[in-house]
Amino acid sequence: MKILIVEDEPKTGDYLKQGLTEAGFVTDLARDGWDGLELAKAGHYDLMILDVMLPGLDGWQVLEGVRRAGVDMPVLFLTARDQVEDRVKGLELGADDYLVKPFAFAELLARVRSLVRRGHGSLESTVLKAADLELDLLRRRATRAGRKIELTAKEFALLELFLRRQGEVLPRSLIASQVWDMNFDSDTNVIDVAVRRLRVKIDEGFESRLIHTVRGMGYVLEAGPEGAAP
Amino acid sequence: MKILIVEDEPKTGDYLKQGLTEAGFVTDLARDGWDGLELAKAGHYDLMILDVMLPGLDGWQVLEGVRRAGVDMPVLFLTARDQVEDRVKGLELGADDYLVKPFAFAELLARVRSLVRRGHGSLESTVLKAADLELDLLRRRATRAGRKIELTAKEFALLELFLRRQGEVLPRSLIASQVWDMNFDSDTNVIDVAVRRLRVKIDEGFESRLIHTVRGMGYVLEAGPEGAAP
DNA sequence: CTTCGACGATCAGGATTTTCATATTCAGGA
DNA sequence: TCCTGAATATGAAAATCCTGATCGTCGAAG
């Protein structure tokens, strides 16, 4: 699996190259847009990781050039914070995924693997839904009944987990391992507190409640009441 | 590589078994001390993961039985928080490493791999030193000139990194990747702030300073002044 | 020797997350 | 039905961590 990295900042570039190499990928590193474009057209790669901010030719221009040359490969964009709307632009221009700097390497690796495996063009849905609740993974934004809801990092991760496994009862231990990467022996109640914070934000003040407690088991996110008895 | 897990709590047991299996190990799971002892004596394993709190036969008793039977294999203890001093006891009794619950799975995996690779009996030093500063990884405690120093999780991780690579100049990018698992594009100064907090705790009010700034490069922890010119 | 610019230090403010203490709810048995 | 213990909910304080602004300092160029 060959990956082309286009990144001008030496530190970031080396970091990526080293990390991906250790993970078993073959990597080439281009230090600017022009080199990146050349390499992309010459050797054929399974994936390109493309920084948006580049001297000379920026990320989008590189992408455009690559596509014009008829080269077909998945592209993962790296964007700086703030450039939120830019991300969307990147995706519209044919990128397959994006990542906001600073990012955890594990995160990058997960996305790289996913892209390499699936090939491009098949980006997973970036909006998760349940009833009138929506979670836009791309824009990192949540809304319920049209109202925007601000979420912190942990809240976001927790809600994402709930939405991905709608209807399933999630035991605390599972939540702990997914959201905290922790093995809990239940000597803390962080999870309960986190669930409560999330509930306040997405359930309080709305018609129906989405997060339900299953005593002795854990929590579920479910749209309709299961044992509906009027 | 075969691993025996002895853990009574179903959630934790399954969590371990699943995680380690996914990581490519073959695992057996014993739900109590007696079963654990039987299995340990019968099949020969490359590693045993042993919970201290077990119904019937506790972890130490299992370990003792195993050793009496002349079975030789590395043992990783799992202990609950509070039982800090117990850990030491476990190590003295012939355990090869320990882990405090709750723990991150990545942490466990790292230690498991290390033990399987090195075999037992060769536990790395658990106390790191520099001049009159000591960091006890076992007890998660730091002292300088005998005085105890309270450290937070991040501070601890940072100091551990500094001590493990004494004398080396650590660029911010390295620190970021090690302590934060983050790729930074230097649009934040978290590291500077963290270093400062650490400095206040371990350098302020003491004879010599240990953490030095190398302009344009990063930070070093060093006992003696390098260019000593009196 | 002085000035300028980049880099680092420091501080205060906030946001987030965790801990802790205390209520409340629920299921099952008396 | 009423109790009782365990599980969960809740509120608020405490700890930790991050952000952003400002100030100081070092080093090189003039």
mmCIF file with all atom_site columns, C-alpha atoms (C1' of nucleotides) in Angstrom, chain C, chain D:
data_model
loop_
_atom_site.group_PDB
_atom_site.id
_atom_site.type_symbol
_atom_site.label_atom_id
_atom_site.label_alt_id
_atom_site.label_comp_id
_atom_site.label_asym_id
_atom_site.label_entity_id
_atom_site.label_seq_id
_atom_site.pdbx_PDB_ins_code
_atom_site.Cartn_x
_atom_site.Cartn_y
_atom_site.Cartn_z
_atom_site.occupancy
_atom_site.B_iso_or_equiv
_atom_site.pdbx_formal_charge
_atom_site.auth_seq_id
_atom_site.auth_comp_id
_atom_site.auth_asym_id
_atom_site.auth_atom_id
_atom_site.pdbx_PDB_model_num
ATOM 1  C "C1'" . DC C 1 1  ? 26.255  49.489 21.035 1.00 0.00 ? 1  DC C "C1'" 1
ATOM 2  C "C1'" . DT C 1 2  ? 21.572  49.735 19.790 1.00 0.00 ? 2  DT C "C1'" 1
ATOM 3  C "C1'" . DT C 1 3  ? 17.458  48.154 17.609 1.00 0.00 ? 3  DT C "C1'" 1
ATOM 4  C "C1'" . DC C 1 4  ? 14.377  44.895 15.793 1.00 0.00 ? 4  DC C "C1'" 1
ATOM 5  C "C1'" . DG C 1 5  ? 12.114  40.623 15.391 1.00 0.00 ? 5  DG C "C1'" 1
ATOM 6  C "C1'" . DA C 1 6  ? 11.356  36.020 16.682 1.00 0.00 ? 6  DA C "C1'" 1
ATOM 7  C "C1'" . DC C 1 7  ? 10.840  33.012 20.314 1.00 0.00 ? 7  DC C "C1'" 1
ATOM 8  C "C1'" . DG C 1 8  ? 9.713   31.831 24.796 1.00 0.00 ? 8  DG C "C1'" 1
ATOM 9  C "C1'" . DA C 1 9  ? 7.659   32.900 29.575 1.00 0.00 ? 9  DA C "C1'" 1
ATOM 10 C "C1'" . DT C 1 10 ? 4.041   34.060 32.193 1.00 0.00 ? 10 DT C "C1'" 1
ATOM 11 C "C1'" . DC C 1 11 ? -0.556  35.033 33.719 1.00 0.00 ? 11 DC C "C1'" 1
ATOM 12 C "C1'" . DA C 1 12 ? -5.413  35.244 34.038 1.00 0.00 ? 12 DA C "C1'" 1
ATOM 13 C "C1'" . DG C 1 13 ? -9.683  33.662 32.354 1.00 0.00 ? 13 DG C "C1'" 1
ATOM 14 C "C1'" . DG C 1 14 ? -12.579 29.913 30.901 1.00 0.00 ? 14 DG C "C1'" 1
ATOM 15 C "C1'" . DA C 1 15 ? -14.067 25.656 29.469 1.00 0.00 ? 15 DA C "C1'" 1
ATOM 16 C "C1'" . DT C 1 16 ? -14.193 21.019 30.358 1.00 0.00 ? 16 DT C "C1'" 1
ATOM 17 C "C1'" . DT C 1 17 ? -13.988 17.069 32.993 1.00 0.00 ? 17 DT C "C1'" 1
ATOM 18 C "C1'" . DT C 1 18 ? -13.910 14.542 37.316 1.00 0.00 ? 18 DT C "C1'" 1
ATOM 19 C "C1'" . DT C 1 19 ? -14.994 13.788 42.003 1.00 0.00 ? 19 DT C "C1'" 1
ATOM 20 C "C1'" . DC C 1 20 ? -17.959 13.791 45.755 1.00 0.00 ? 20 DC C "C1'" 1
ATOM 21 C "C1'" . DA C 1 21 ? -22.000 14.066 48.488 1.00 0.00 ? 21 DA C "C1'" 1
ATOM 22 C "C1'" . DT C 1 22 ? -26.712 13.582 48.460 1.00 0.00 ? 22 DT C "C1'" 1
ATOM 23 C "C1'" . DA C 1 23 ? -31.306 12.548 46.546 1.00 0.00 ? 23 DA C "C1'" 1
ATOM 24 C "C1'" . DT C 1 24 ? -34.344 9.620  44.015 1.00 0.00 ? 24 DT C "C1'" 1
ATOM 25 C "C1'" . DT C 1 25 ? -36.045 5.566  41.778 1.00 0.00 ? 25 DT C "C1'" 1
ATOM 26 C "C1'" . DC C 1 26 ? -36.720 0.773  41.183 1.00 0.00 ? 26 DC C "C1'" 1
ATOM 27 C "C1'" . DA C 1 27 ? -37.151 -4.272 41.969 1.00 0.00 ? 27 DA C "C1'" 1
ATOM 28 C "C1'" . DG C 1 28 ? -37.901 -7.837 44.848 1.00 0.00 ? 28 DG C "C1'" 1
ATOM 29 C "C1'" . DG C 1 29 ? -38.879 -9.780 49.264 1.00 0.00 ? 29 DG C "C1'" 1
ATOM 30 C "C1'" . DA C 1 30 ? -41.194 -9.560 53.894 1.00 0.00 ? 30 DA C "C1'" 1
ATOM 31 C "C1'" . DT D 2 1  ? -48.584 -3.128 50.553 1.00 0.00 ? 1  DT D "C1'" 1
ATOM 32 C "C1'" . DC D 2 2  ? -44.531 -1.549 52.605 1.00 0.00 ? 2  DC D "C1'" 1
ATOM 33 C "C1'" . DC D 2 3  ? -39.492 -1.932 53.311 1.00 0.00 ? 3  DC D "C1'" 1
ATOM 34 C "C1'" . DT D 2 4  ? -34.922 -2.117 51.951 1.00 0.00 ? 4  DT D "C1'" 1
ATOM 35 C "C1'" . DG D 2 5  ? -30.775 -2.200 49.407 1.00 0.00 ? 5  DG D "C1'" 1
ATOM 36 C "C1'" . DA D 2 6  ? -28.846 -1.370 45.088 1.00 0.00 ? 6  DA D "C1'" 1
ATOM 37 C "C1'" . DA D 2 7  ? -28.702 1.301  41.101 1.00 0.00 ? 7  DA D "C1'" 1
ATOM 38 C "C1'" . DT D 2 8  ? -29.103 5.654  39.051 1.00 0.00 ? 8  DT D "C1'" 1
ATOM 39 C "C1'" . DA D 2 9  ? -29.801 10.824 38.999 1.00 0.00 ? 9  DA D "C1'" 1
ATOM 40 C "C1'" . DT D 2 10 ? -28.503 15.127 40.362 1.00 0.00 ? 10 DT D "C1'" 1
ATOM 41 C "C1'" . DG D 2 11 ? -26.148 19.287 41.833 1.00 0.00 ? 11 DG D "C1'" 1
ATOM 42 C "C1'" . DA D 2 12 ? -22.217 21.579 42.884 1.00 0.00 ? 12 DA D "C1'" 1
ATOM 43 C "C1'" . DA D 2 13 ? -17.372 22.005 44.096 1.00 0.00 ? 13 DA D "C1'" 1
ATOM 44 C "C1'" . DA D 2 14 ? -12.732 20.933 42.755 1.00 0.00 ? 14 DA D "C1'" 1
ATOM 45 C "C1'" . DA D 2 15 ? -9.189  19.726 39.689 1.00 0.00 ? 15 DA D "C1'" 1
ATOM 46 C "C1'" . DT D 2 16 ? -7.210  19.961 35.467 1.00 0.00 ? 16 DT D "C1'" 1
ATOM 47 C "C1'" . DC D 2 17 ? -6.313  21.658 31.188 1.00 0.00 ? 17 DC D "C1'" 1
ATOM 48 C "C1'" . DC D 2 18 ? -6.361  24.896 27.300 1.00 0.00 ? 18 DC D "C1'" 1
ATOM 49 C "C1'" . DT D 2 19 ? -6.664  29.538 25.134 1.00 0.00 ? 19 DT D "C1'" 1
ATOM 50 C "C1'" . DG D 2 20 ? -5.182  33.972 24.186 1.00 0.00 ? 20 DG D "C1'" 1
ATOM 51 C "C1'" . DA D 2 21 ? -2.905  38.111 25.448 1.00 0.00 ? 21 DA D "C1'" 1
ATOM 52 C "C1'" . DT D 2 22 ? 0.944   40.366 26.984 1.00 0.00 ? 22 DT D "C1'" 1
ATOM 53 C "C1'" . DC D 2 23 ? 5.490   40.859 28.462 1.00 0.00 ? 23 DC D "C1'" 1
ATOM 54 C "C1'" . DG D 2 24 ? 10.325  39.828 28.446 1.00 0.00 ? 24 DG D "C1'" 1
ATOM 55 C "C1'" . DT D 2 25 ? 14.530  38.139 26.512 1.00 0.00 ? 25 DT D "C1'" 1
ATOM 56 C "C1'" . DC D 2 26 ? 17.904  36.536 23.339 1.00 0.00 ? 26 DC D "C1'" 1
ATOM 57 C "C1'" . DG D 2 27 ? 20.490  36.963 19.141 1.00 0.00 ? 27 DG D "C1'" 1
ATOM 58 C "C1'" . DA D 2 28 ? 21.608  38.797 14.904 1.00 0.00 ? 28 DA D "C1'" 1
ATOM 59 C "C1'" . DA D 2 29 ? 21.976  42.737 11.868 1.00 0.00 ? 29 DA D "C1'" 1
ATOM 60 C "C1'" . DG D 2 30 ? 23.056  47.298 11.255 1.00 0.00 ? 30 DG D "C1'" 1
#
